[in-house]
Tab-separated table of C-alpha atoms in Angstrom:
chain	number	residue	atom	x	y	z
A	1	MET	CA	0.000	0.000	0.000
A	2	GLU	CA	1.376	3.376	-0.974
A	3	GLU	CA	0.476	5.066	2.300
A	4	GLU	CA	2.400	2.517	4.357
A	5	ASN	CA	5.529	4.052	5.826
A	6	LYS	CA	4.980	7.337	4.014
A	7	VAL	CA	7.195	10.027	5.489
A	8	THR	CA	6.782	13.729	4.840
A	9	LEU	CA	8.883	16.565	6.254
A	10	HIS	CA	7.495	20.093	6.337
A	11	GLY	CA	10.381	22.564	6.554
A	12	THR	CA	11.986	25.706	5.202
A	13	TRP	CA	15.383	25.935	3.522
A	14	PHE	CA	16.732	28.261	6.205
A	15	SER	CA	15.394	26.603	9.358
A	16	PRO	CA	18.255	24.966	11.295
A	17	TYR	CA	15.599	22.885	13.077
A	18	ALA	CA	14.286	21.472	9.807
A	19	LYS	CA	17.879	20.919	8.671
A	20	ARG	CA	18.444	18.664	11.717
A	21	VAL	CA	15.538	16.435	10.782
A	22	GLU	CA	16.583	16.339	7.136
A	23	LEU	CA	20.058	15.228	8.172
A	24	ALA	CA	18.652	12.537	10.441
A	25	LEU	CA	16.389	11.164	7.705
A	26	LYS	CA	19.144	11.161	5.086
A	27	LEU	CA	21.689	9.576	7.436
A	28	LYS	CA	19.282	6.719	8.095
A	29	GLY	CA	18.460	6.421	4.409
A	30	ILE	CA	14.745	6.984	5.020
A	31	PRO	CA	12.870	7.977	1.856
A	32	PHE	CA	10.700	11.031	2.430
A	33	GLU	CA	8.771	13.750	0.689
A	34	TYR	CA	9.883	17.287	1.464
A	35	VAL	CA	7.412	20.159	1.589
A	36	GLU	CA	8.924	23.657	1.543
A	37	GLU	CA	6.676	25.907	3.611
A	38	ASP	CA	6.205	29.625	3.108
A	39	LEU	CA	6.066	30.924	6.678
A	40	LYS	CA	4.131	34.007	5.572
A	41	ASN	CA	1.510	31.740	4.029
A	42	LYS	CA	1.525	28.514	6.002
A	43	SER	CA	-0.105	25.520	4.385
A	44	PRO	CA	-3.394	24.245	5.887
A	45	LEU	CA	-1.616	20.920	6.426
A	46	LEU	CA	1.079	22.542	8.577
A	47	LEU	CA	-1.531	24.291	10.695
A	48	LYS	CA	-3.410	21.029	11.039
A	49	TYR	CA	-0.307	19.005	11.924
A	50	ASN	CA	1.204	21.532	14.338
A	51	PRO	CA	-1.661	23.559	15.780
A	52	VAL	CA	0.254	24.352	18.976
A	53	TYR	CA	3.313	26.044	17.483
A	54	LYS	CA	2.358	26.366	13.790
A	55	LYS	CA	6.071	25.969	13.013
A	56	VAL	CA	8.445	23.826	11.042
A	57	PRO	CA	9.740	21.195	11.161
A	58	VAL	CA	6.905	18.723	11.321
A	59	LEU	CA	7.436	15.092	10.433
A	60	VAL	CA	4.412	13.134	9.274
A	61	HIS	CA	4.718	9.356	9.393
A	62	ASN	CA	1.767	7.261	8.215
A	63	GLY	CA	-0.435	10.308	8.609
A	64	LYS	CA	0.653	10.957	12.225
A	65	PRO	CA	2.451	14.250	12.898
A	66	ILE	CA	5.387	14.809	15.232
A	67	ALA	CA	6.642	18.327	16.027
A	68	GLU	CA	9.714	19.760	17.805
A	69	SER	CA	13.000	18.832	16.158
A	70	PHE	CA	14.544	16.975	19.101
A	71	CYS	CA	11.365	14.943	19.693
A	72	ILE	CA	11.321	14.141	15.970
A	73	ILE	CA	14.923	12.947	15.922
A	74	GLU	CA	14.388	10.685	18.941
A	75	TYR	CA	11.269	9.342	17.215
A	76	ILE	CA	13.266	8.629	14.058
A	77	ASP	CA	15.997	6.851	16.017
A	78	GLU	CA	13.446	4.708	17.883
A	79	THR	CA	11.390	3.845	14.811
A	80	TRP	CA	14.139	3.130	12.261
A	81	LYS	CA	16.664	1.092	14.133
A	82	ASN	CA	19.221	0.832	11.330
A	83	SER	CA	22.621	2.475	11.602
A	84	PRO	CA	23.701	5.070	12.332
A	85	GLN	CA	22.288	5.044	15.835
A	86	LEU	CA	21.693	8.713	16.531
A	87	LEU	CA	21.678	8.350	20.315
A	88	PRO	CA	23.932	5.924	22.219
A	89	GLU	CA	22.519	2.801	23.847
A	90	ASP	CA	23.830	3.348	27.384
A	91	PRO	CA	21.483	5.482	29.567
A	92	TYR	CA	24.282	7.583	31.074
A	93	LYS	CA	25.803	8.330	27.669
A	94	ARG	CA	22.318	9.148	26.401
A	95	ALA	CA	21.888	11.566	29.301
A	96	LYS	CA	25.148	13.324	28.435
A	97	VAL	CA	24.187	13.576	24.760
A	98	ARG	CA	20.753	14.969	25.679
A	99	PHE	CA	22.319	17.455	28.093
A	100	TRP	CA	24.729	18.846	25.510
A	101	SER	CA	22.119	18.812	22.748
A	102	SER	CA	19.934	20.921	24.995
A	103	PHE	CA	22.873	23.234	25.711
A	104	ILE	CA	23.555	23.736	22.007
A	105	HIS	CA	19.859	24.199	21.257
A	106	GLN	CA	18.998	26.592	24.068
A	107	GLN	CA	22.164	28.360	25.145
A	108	LEU	CA	24.251	28.591	21.994
A	109	TYR	CA	21.424	29.213	19.601
A	110	GLU	CA	20.040	32.060	21.693
A	111	ALA	CA	23.497	33.569	22.200
A	112	MET	CA	24.163	33.472	18.442
A	113	LEU	CA	20.855	35.084	17.637
A	114	THR	CA	21.513	37.884	20.128
A	115	VAL	CA	24.897	38.599	18.518
A	116	MET	CA	23.305	38.550	15.069
A	117	LYS	CA	20.681	41.100	16.036
A	118	ALA	CA	22.787	43.532	18.072
A	119	ALA	CA	25.239	46.322	17.311
A	120	GLY	CA	27.773	48.459	19.142
A	121	GLU	CA	28.093	47.956	22.887
A	122	ALA	CA	25.164	45.520	23.038
A	123	GLN	CA	26.811	43.351	20.420
A	124	GLY	CA	30.127	43.498	22.264
A	125	LYS	CA	28.417	42.158	25.359
A	126	ALA	CA	26.555	39.489	23.366
A	127	ILE	CA	29.752	38.351	21.649
A	128	LYS	CA	31.496	37.974	25.012
A	129	GLU	CA	28.626	35.784	26.204
A	130	LEU	CA	28.684	33.679	23.034
A	131	LEU	CA	32.432	33.141	23.292
A	132	GLU	CA	32.061	32.132	26.958
A	133	LYS	CA	29.384	29.603	26.045
A	134	LEU	CA	31.500	28.218	23.251
A	135	GLN	CA	34.262	27.679	25.807
A	136	VAL	CA	31.800	25.792	28.009
A	137	LEU	CA	30.963	23.554	25.059
A	138	GLU	CA	34.660	23.136	24.230
A	139	GLU	CA	35.253	21.950	27.827
A	140	GLY	CA	32.285	19.614	27.660
A	141	MET	CA	33.460	18.069	24.425
A	142	LYS	CA	36.760	17.056	26.048
A	143	ASP	CA	34.673	14.433	27.856
A	144	PHE	CA	33.346	13.095	24.545
A	145	PHE	CA	36.572	13.375	22.586
A	146	PRO	CA	39.398	12.797	25.080
A	147	ASN	CA	41.727	11.954	22.178
A	148	GLY	CA	40.604	14.744	19.876
A	149	THR	CA	37.668	14.581	17.483
A	150	PRO	CA	37.415	11.339	15.531
A	151	SER	CA	36.997	11.242	11.786
A	152	ILE	CA	33.321	11.680	11.021
A	153	SER	CA	31.467	9.522	8.545
A	154	ASN	CA	27.811	8.862	7.796
A	155	ARG	CA	28.151	5.813	10.042
A	156	ASN	CA	29.098	7.667	13.218
A	157	MET	CA	27.193	10.950	12.819
A	158	GLY	CA	24.908	11.194	15.816
A	159	ILE	CA	22.512	13.668	17.322
A	160	LEU	CA	25.268	15.877	18.757
A	161	GLU	CA	26.881	16.178	15.333
A	162	ILE	CA	23.463	16.969	13.876
A	163	MET	CA	22.839	19.668	16.495
A	164	ILE	CA	26.220	21.389	16.114
A	165	CYS	CA	26.074	21.138	12.338
A	166	SER	CA	22.618	22.726	12.094
A	167	LEU	CA	23.633	25.669	14.248
A	168	LEU	CA	27.304	26.278	13.523
A	169	GLY	CA	27.908	24.422	10.253
A	170	PRO	CA	27.799	27.754	8.390
A	171	TYR	CA	29.998	29.457	11.020
A	172	LYS	CA	32.263	31.084	8.422
A	173	LEU	CA	29.245	32.788	6.852
A	174	GLN	CA	27.971	33.826	10.277
A	175	GLU	CA	31.395	35.293	11.078
A	176	GLU	CA	31.277	37.215	7.816
A	177	VAL	CA	27.978	38.852	8.766
A	178	ILE	CA	28.752	39.632	12.413
A	179	GLY	CA	32.298	40.703	11.608
A	180	ILE	CA	34.111	38.655	14.187
A	181	LYS	CA	35.719	35.205	14.392
A	182	ILE	CA	33.997	32.874	16.831
A	183	ILE	CA	35.433	29.447	15.999
A	184	GLY	CA	39.105	28.718	15.495
A	185	PRO	CA	41.893	26.206	16.102
A	186	GLU	CA	43.460	28.315	18.890
A	187	LYS	CA	40.414	29.220	20.981
A	188	THR	CA	38.069	26.283	20.245
A	189	PRO	CA	40.273	23.497	18.821
A	190	LEU	CA	37.843	20.622	19.421
A	191	ILE	CA	34.786	22.430	18.070
A	192	PHE	CA	36.862	23.647	15.116
A	193	SER	CA	38.153	20.208	14.134
A	194	TRP	CA	34.724	18.655	14.789
A	195	LEU	CA	32.936	21.145	12.531
A	196	THR	CA	35.616	20.864	9.870
A	197	ALA	CA	35.196	17.072	9.775
A	198	ILE	CA	31.394	17.320	9.715
A	199	ASN	CA	31.365	19.963	6.969
A	200	GLU	CA	33.512	17.727	4.783
A	201	LEU	CA	30.829	15.027	4.558
A	202	PRO	CA	29.267	14.928	1.085
A	203	LEU	CA	25.803	14.612	2.676
A	204	VAL	CA	26.299	17.777	4.745
A	205	LYS	CA	27.584	19.657	1.679
A	206	GLU	CA	24.615	18.424	-0.319
A	207	LEU	CA	22.103	19.660	2.257
A	208	ALA	CA	23.718	23.054	2.851
A	209	PRO	CA	21.810	25.842	1.108
A	210	PRO	CA	23.752	28.023	-1.379
A	211	GLN	CA	26.187	30.260	0.514
A	212	ASP	CA	25.029	33.535	-1.032
A	213	LYS	CA	21.418	32.738	-0.088
A	214	THR	CA	22.442	32.083	3.520
A	215	VAL	CA	24.533	35.251	3.766
A	216	ALA	CA	21.711	37.310	2.273
A	217	LEU	CA	19.265	35.898	4.808
A	218	LEU	CA	21.601	36.479	7.771
A	219	LYS	CA	22.184	40.069	6.624
A	220	PHE	CA	18.437	40.564	6.253
A	221	VAL	CA	17.743	39.220	9.762
A	222	ARG	CA	20.444	41.493	11.186
A	223	GLU	CA	19.368	44.637	9.338
A	224	ASN	CA	15.740	44.064	10.224
A	225	ALA	CA	16.547	43.668	13.911
A	226	LEU	CA	18.777	46.751	13.987
A	227	LYS	CA	16.146	48.820	12.212
A	228	SER	CA	13.387	47.910	14.646
A	229	SER	CA	15.587	48.413	17.699
A	230	SER	CA	16.524	51.921	16.650
A	231	ALA	CA	13.001	52.857	15.503
B	1	MET	CA	27.762	-3.012	44.065
B	2	ALA	CA	25.319	-1.199	46.331
B	3	GLU	CA	23.314	1.374	44.454
B	4	GLU	CA	23.937	4.954	45.522
B	5	VAL	CA	21.462	7.600	44.444
B	6	LYS	CA	21.632	11.210	45.563
B	7	LEU	CA	19.351	14.061	44.564
B	8	PHE	CA	20.420	17.678	44.982
B	9	LYS	CA	17.364	19.942	45.097
B	10	THR	CA	15.643	22.610	47.174
B	11	TRP	CA	12.462	22.240	49.232
B	12	SER	CA	10.515	24.367	46.746
B	13	THR	CA	11.825	23.710	43.229
B	14	PRO	CA	9.145	22.196	40.965
B	15	PHE	CA	11.931	20.867	38.712
B	16	GLY	CA	13.333	18.896	41.632
B	17	LEU	CA	9.894	17.710	42.702
B	18	ARG	CA	9.199	16.030	39.361
B	19	VAL	CA	12.373	13.980	39.932
B	20	VAL	CA	11.305	13.127	43.508
B	21	TRP	CA	7.983	11.890	42.150
B	22	ALA	CA	9.689	9.704	39.540
B	23	LEU	CA	12.042	8.178	42.125
B	24	LYS	CA	9.154	7.504	44.537
B	25	LEU	CA	6.984	6.056	41.769
B	26	LYS	CA	9.708	3.540	41.012
B	27	GLY	CA	10.495	2.848	44.659
B	28	ILE	CA	14.106	3.994	44.309
B	29	GLN	CA	15.973	4.688	47.552
B	30	TYR	CA	17.871	7.952	47.468
B	31	ASP	CA	19.521	10.589	49.648
B	32	ALA	CA	17.997	14.039	49.303
B	33	ILE	CA	20.323	17.003	49.696
B	34	ASP	CA	18.434	20.277	50.076
B	35	GLU	CA	20.591	23.122	48.853
B	36	ASP	CA	20.658	26.735	49.918
B	37	LEU	CA	20.945	28.439	46.537
B	38	SER	CA	22.444	31.576	48.077
B	39	ASN	CA	25.260	29.385	49.378
B	40	LYS	CA	25.705	26.482	46.970
B	41	SER	CA	27.602	23.466	48.171
B	42	ALA	CA	30.959	22.600	46.666
B	43	LEU	CA	29.514	19.256	45.604
B	44	LEU	CA	26.697	20.890	43.620
B	45	LEU	CA	29.173	23.132	41.813
B	46	GLN	CA	31.329	20.109	41.087
B	47	TYR	CA	28.412	18.021	39.791
B	48	ASN	CA	26.785	20.779	37.710
B	49	PRO	CA	29.532	23.167	36.679
B	50	VAL	CA	27.686	24.298	33.539
B	51	TYR	CA	24.490	25.610	35.124
B	52	LYS	CA	25.250	25.391	38.884
B	53	LYS	CA	21.562	24.585	39.408
B	54	VAL	CA	19.299	22.019	40.984
B	55	PRO	CA	18.114	19.364	40.460
B	56	VAL	CA	21.138	17.125	39.981
B	57	LEU	CA	20.877	13.353	40.253
B	58	VAL	CA	24.047	11.479	41.142
B	59	HIS	CA	23.927	7.741	40.457
B	60	ASN	CA	26.922	5.783	41.706
B	61	GLY	CA	28.999	8.945	41.519
B	62	LYS	CA	27.848	9.921	38.009
B	63	PRO	CA	26.013	13.276	37.857
B	64	ILE	CA	23.081	14.075	35.596
B	65	SER	CA	21.630	17.591	35.304
B	66	GLU	CA	18.525	19.092	33.686
B	67	SER	CA	15.254	17.693	35.007
B	68	LEU	CA	13.944	16.298	31.706
B	69	VAL	CA	17.278	14.590	31.042
B	70	ILE	CA	17.183	13.162	34.583
B	71	LEU	CA	13.633	11.845	34.124
B	72	GLU	CA	14.570	10.013	30.914
B	73	TYR	CA	17.675	8.600	32.603
B	74	ILE	CA	15.612	7.325	35.538
B	75	ASP	CA	13.103	5.684	33.207
B	76	GLU	CA	15.810	4.003	31.140
B	77	THR	CA	17.770	2.800	34.178
B	78	TRP	CA	14.965	1.557	36.453
B	79	LYS	CA	12.383	-0.225	34.333
B	80	GLN	CA	9.596	-0.731	36.894
B	81	ASN	CA	6.545	1.575	36.684
B	82	PRO	CA	7.592	3.220	33.433
B	83	ILE	CA	6.826	6.911	32.957
B	84	LEU	CA	7.245	6.734	29.184
B	85	PRO	CA	5.289	4.356	26.929
B	86	GLN	CA	6.993	1.865	24.603
B	87	ASP	CA	5.460	3.152	21.393
B	88	PRO	CA	7.712	5.802	19.764
B	89	LEU	CA	4.777	7.974	18.695
B	90	GLU	CA	3.276	8.016	22.175
B	91	LYS	CA	6.728	8.708	23.616
B	92	ALA	CA	7.124	11.638	21.221
B	93	ARG	CA	3.785	12.990	22.411
B	94	GLU	CA	4.810	12.852	26.100
B	95	ARG	CA	8.124	14.554	25.314
B	96	PHE	CA	6.352	17.222	23.238
B	97	TRP	CA	4.056	18.170	26.123
B	98	ALA	CA	6.903	18.113	28.651
B	99	LYS	CA	8.760	20.633	26.488
B	100	PHE	CA	5.597	22.661	25.995
B	101	ASN	CA	5.227	23.044	29.748
B	102	ASP	CA	8.821	24.125	30.281
B	103	GLU	CA	9.186	26.339	27.211
B	104	LYS	CA	5.710	27.860	26.884
B	105	LEU	CA	3.201	27.265	29.680
B	106	LEU	CA	5.392	27.808	32.721
B	107	PRO	CA	7.058	30.992	31.362
B	108	SER	CA	3.700	32.484	30.334
B	109	ILE	CA	2.141	31.892	33.765
B	110	TRP	CA	5.294	33.198	35.455
B	111	GLY	CA	4.836	36.269	33.280
B	112	VAL	CA	1.349	36.762	34.711
B	113	PHE	CA	2.891	36.606	38.175
B	114	THR	CA	5.812	38.934	37.564
B	115	LYS	CA	4.660	41.490	34.985
B	116	GLU	CA	2.552	44.602	35.128
B	117	GLY	CA	0.275	46.638	32.900
B	118	LYS	CA	0.255	45.828	29.190
B	119	GLU	CA	2.917	43.135	29.545
B	120	ARG	CA	0.755	41.360	32.115
B	121	GLU	CA	-2.249	41.530	29.756
B	122	GLU	CA	-0.163	39.862	27.075
B	123	ALA	CA	1.053	37.208	29.518
B	124	ILE	CA	-2.545	36.502	30.538
B	125	ALA	CA	-3.589	36.102	26.892
B	126	ASP	CA	-0.628	33.767	26.232
B	127	SER	CA	-1.375	31.729	29.346
B	128	LEU	CA	-5.016	31.280	28.408
B	129	GLU	CA	-4.043	30.137	24.930
B	130	ASN	CA	-1.470	27.721	26.327
B	131	LEU	CA	-3.887	26.369	28.941
B	132	GLN	CA	-6.433	25.768	26.202
B	133	PHE	CA	-3.980	23.546	24.317
B	134	VAL	CA	-3.342	21.578	27.502
B	135	GLU	CA	-7.087	21.302	28.155
B	136	GLU	CA	-7.625	19.833	24.677
B	137	GLU	CA	-4.856	17.309	25.174
B	138	LEU	CA	-6.768	15.897	28.165
B	139	THR	CA	-9.818	15.065	26.012
B	140	GLY	CA	-10.937	11.519	26.812
B	141	LYS	CA	-8.065	10.963	29.233
B	142	LYS	CA	-7.816	10.695	32.992
B	143	PHE	CA	-4.137	11.595	32.992
B	144	PHE	CA	-1.845	12.899	30.244
B	145	GLY	CA	-0.354	9.401	30.267
B	146	GLY	CA	-3.793	7.781	29.877
B	147	GLU	CA	-4.955	5.555	32.706
B	148	LYS	CA	-1.709	5.996	34.622
B	149	ILE	CA	0.519	9.021	35.165
B	150	GLY	CA	3.538	9.483	32.932
B	151	LEU	CA	6.263	11.977	32.101
B	152	ALA	CA	3.896	14.744	31.031
B	153	ASP	CA	1.857	14.414	34.256
B	154	LEU	CA	4.995	14.775	36.376
B	155	VAL	CA	6.079	17.816	34.370
B	156	PHE	CA	2.644	19.505	34.496
B	157	GLY	CA	2.432	18.499	38.158
B	158	TRP	CA	3.433	21.947	39.458
B	159	LEU	CA	-0.008	23.185	38.358
B	160	ALA	CA	-1.591	20.983	41.019
B	161	TYR	CA	-0.014	22.764	43.976
B	162	LEU	CA	1.483	26.035	42.762
B	163	ILE	CA	-1.348	27.622	40.739
B	164	CYS	CA	-3.453	28.030	43.877
B	165	VAL	CA	-0.470	29.765	45.514
B	166	PHE	CA	-0.104	32.144	42.551
B	167	GLU	CA	-3.838	32.790	42.582
B	168	GLU	CA	-3.870	33.517	46.309
B	169	VAL	CA	-0.875	35.874	46.126
B	170	THR	CA	-1.947	37.771	42.968
B	171	GLY	CA	-5.680	37.744	43.568
B	172	LEU	CA	-6.089	36.550	39.952
B	173	LYS	CA	-7.876	33.407	38.824
B	174	ILE	CA	-5.598	31.583	36.402
B	175	ILE	CA	-7.276	28.194	35.934
B	176	ASP	CA	-11.001	28.815	36.030
B	177	GLU	CA	-14.143	26.974	34.926
B	178	ARG	CA	-13.094	27.410	31.296
B	179	PHE	CA	-10.750	24.485	31.940
B	180	PRO	CA	-12.911	21.692	33.408
B	181	LEU	CA	-10.650	18.843	32.238
B	182	LEU	CA	-7.578	20.504	33.718
B	183	LEU	CA	-9.383	21.099	37.022
B	184	ALA	CA	-10.451	17.432	37.053
B	185	TRP	CA	-6.895	16.345	36.293
B	186	ILE	CA	-5.547	18.492	39.157
B	187	GLN	CA	-7.989	16.736	41.474
B	188	GLU	CA	-7.104	13.205	40.283
B	189	PHE	CA	-3.387	13.884	40.252
B	190	SER	CA	-3.416	15.476	43.707
B	191	GLU	CA	-5.201	12.459	45.166
B	192	LEU	CA	-2.356	10.075	44.377
B	193	PRO	CA	-0.457	9.429	47.637
B	194	ILE	CA	3.080	9.687	46.229
B	195	ILE	CA	2.109	12.989	44.655
B	196	LYS	CA	0.382	14.764	47.513
B	197	ASP	CA	2.681	13.330	50.201
B	198	ASN	CA	5.500	15.215	48.529
B	199	PHE	CA	3.829	18.578	47.899
B	200	PRO	CA	5.873	21.352	49.487
B	201	PRO	CA	4.048	22.920	52.485
B	202	HIS	CA	1.412	25.369	51.245
B	203	ASP	CA	1.947	28.029	53.906
B	204	LYS	CA	5.699	28.057	53.309
B	205	LEU	CA	5.030	28.509	49.583
B	206	ILE	CA	2.677	31.411	50.233
B	207	ILE	CA	5.377	33.211	52.244
B	208	ARG	CA	7.961	32.538	49.555
B	209	TYR	CA	5.844	33.707	46.628
B	210	GLN	CA	4.434	36.650	48.526
B	211	ALA	CA	8.030	37.828	48.941
B	212	PHE	CA	8.699	37.330	45.214
B	213	TYR	CA	5.546	39.216	44.336
B	214	GLU	CA	6.558	42.193	46.421
B	215	LYS	CA	9.937	42.170	44.715
B	216	TYR	CA	8.345	42.266	41.263
B	217	HIS	CA	5.630	44.729	42.213
B	218	PRO	CA	7.233	47.159	44.648
B	219	ALA	CA	4.759	49.439	46.394
B	220	LYS	CA	4.960	52.843	44.804
């Protein structure tokens, strides 16, 4: 039956949350239909499938919707048990992965957004906070990679790689827009080598939107925020 | 090896209480360490250097922080009386509502408590919208977990004992007759012995939140 095991992902090209789910699906080799949403004109299906948040991403599997990117990824890992396993088997390791995923999602993402949308003294303060948080992550990753970051392949990409990739994969473009370096081999050696390895994967390259499109969007977000804060 | 479980919390934190409930539900023996957050213990800072917050669960010397992470760890480590269902879709639903409470509902109601004027009006509108979603989720169910309590019930559990405190201190009605299913759930949930036996003392909460309220709404 055609409907059996039908998977649809509602997303937008620029949503890092949708990107996470896309990565997870592709890593597991799960065939899916992708629906690009226009957030200014959300489809009736999106509103039906995610009435609480009305946001992307939403995964629909056999007609049943799941929202919230982290919930979706755990669902994918529990439903399609083939490799790669996105979360480790051991409960304590799972707890550590969930902890750091949450850190990247809540702390880093918010800090990055604040830097993106601020200027002058406010931006200076926001950058300091972002750099501090990146140091916290760098420290935390020493626990995961005591011998330096391993080589990354489609077989050992997990949820942490997905989370860091969706947020900081385009770090060079983000640095271009905010005008300051945030990741580098001197200050954040583990994160730097980790991201470099992840960004080299053909799958990650394939899913990255065109660079000029991303830069244009980041600039737009920044200019918009600066305009409204000075209005 | 003898199992050693410690829980760092405070007497009042709802995030710590959800962990207490999970441990009690599963009959897990543990040592409770009540912290004074104005004078954090060296152990707490060692076990949660990133956030320096409670709750922290320490199992055989291994620390876990962040209440939702702790709850999942507990459920995966001690399999009796599960708080998450087996089915991935149902699990996703419980996790979705747990996040909704922490990211949307709780902040909006806290906004009603702390804000003034137009900002309070907006917080009230947000809270009502959020409560409506929660109300709808209870359709046809005794608990969020169905016939038995689960993760979402433990996470929404603060509503059962703290809303009345907020209402008493602010003089505002937050969960009114527009939410019959939620009111019924509060009743059912509060009647469970392991739940109500661990509610923080009401009068102590009133004093605490009265003090907060005065801080946020200084007399002019």
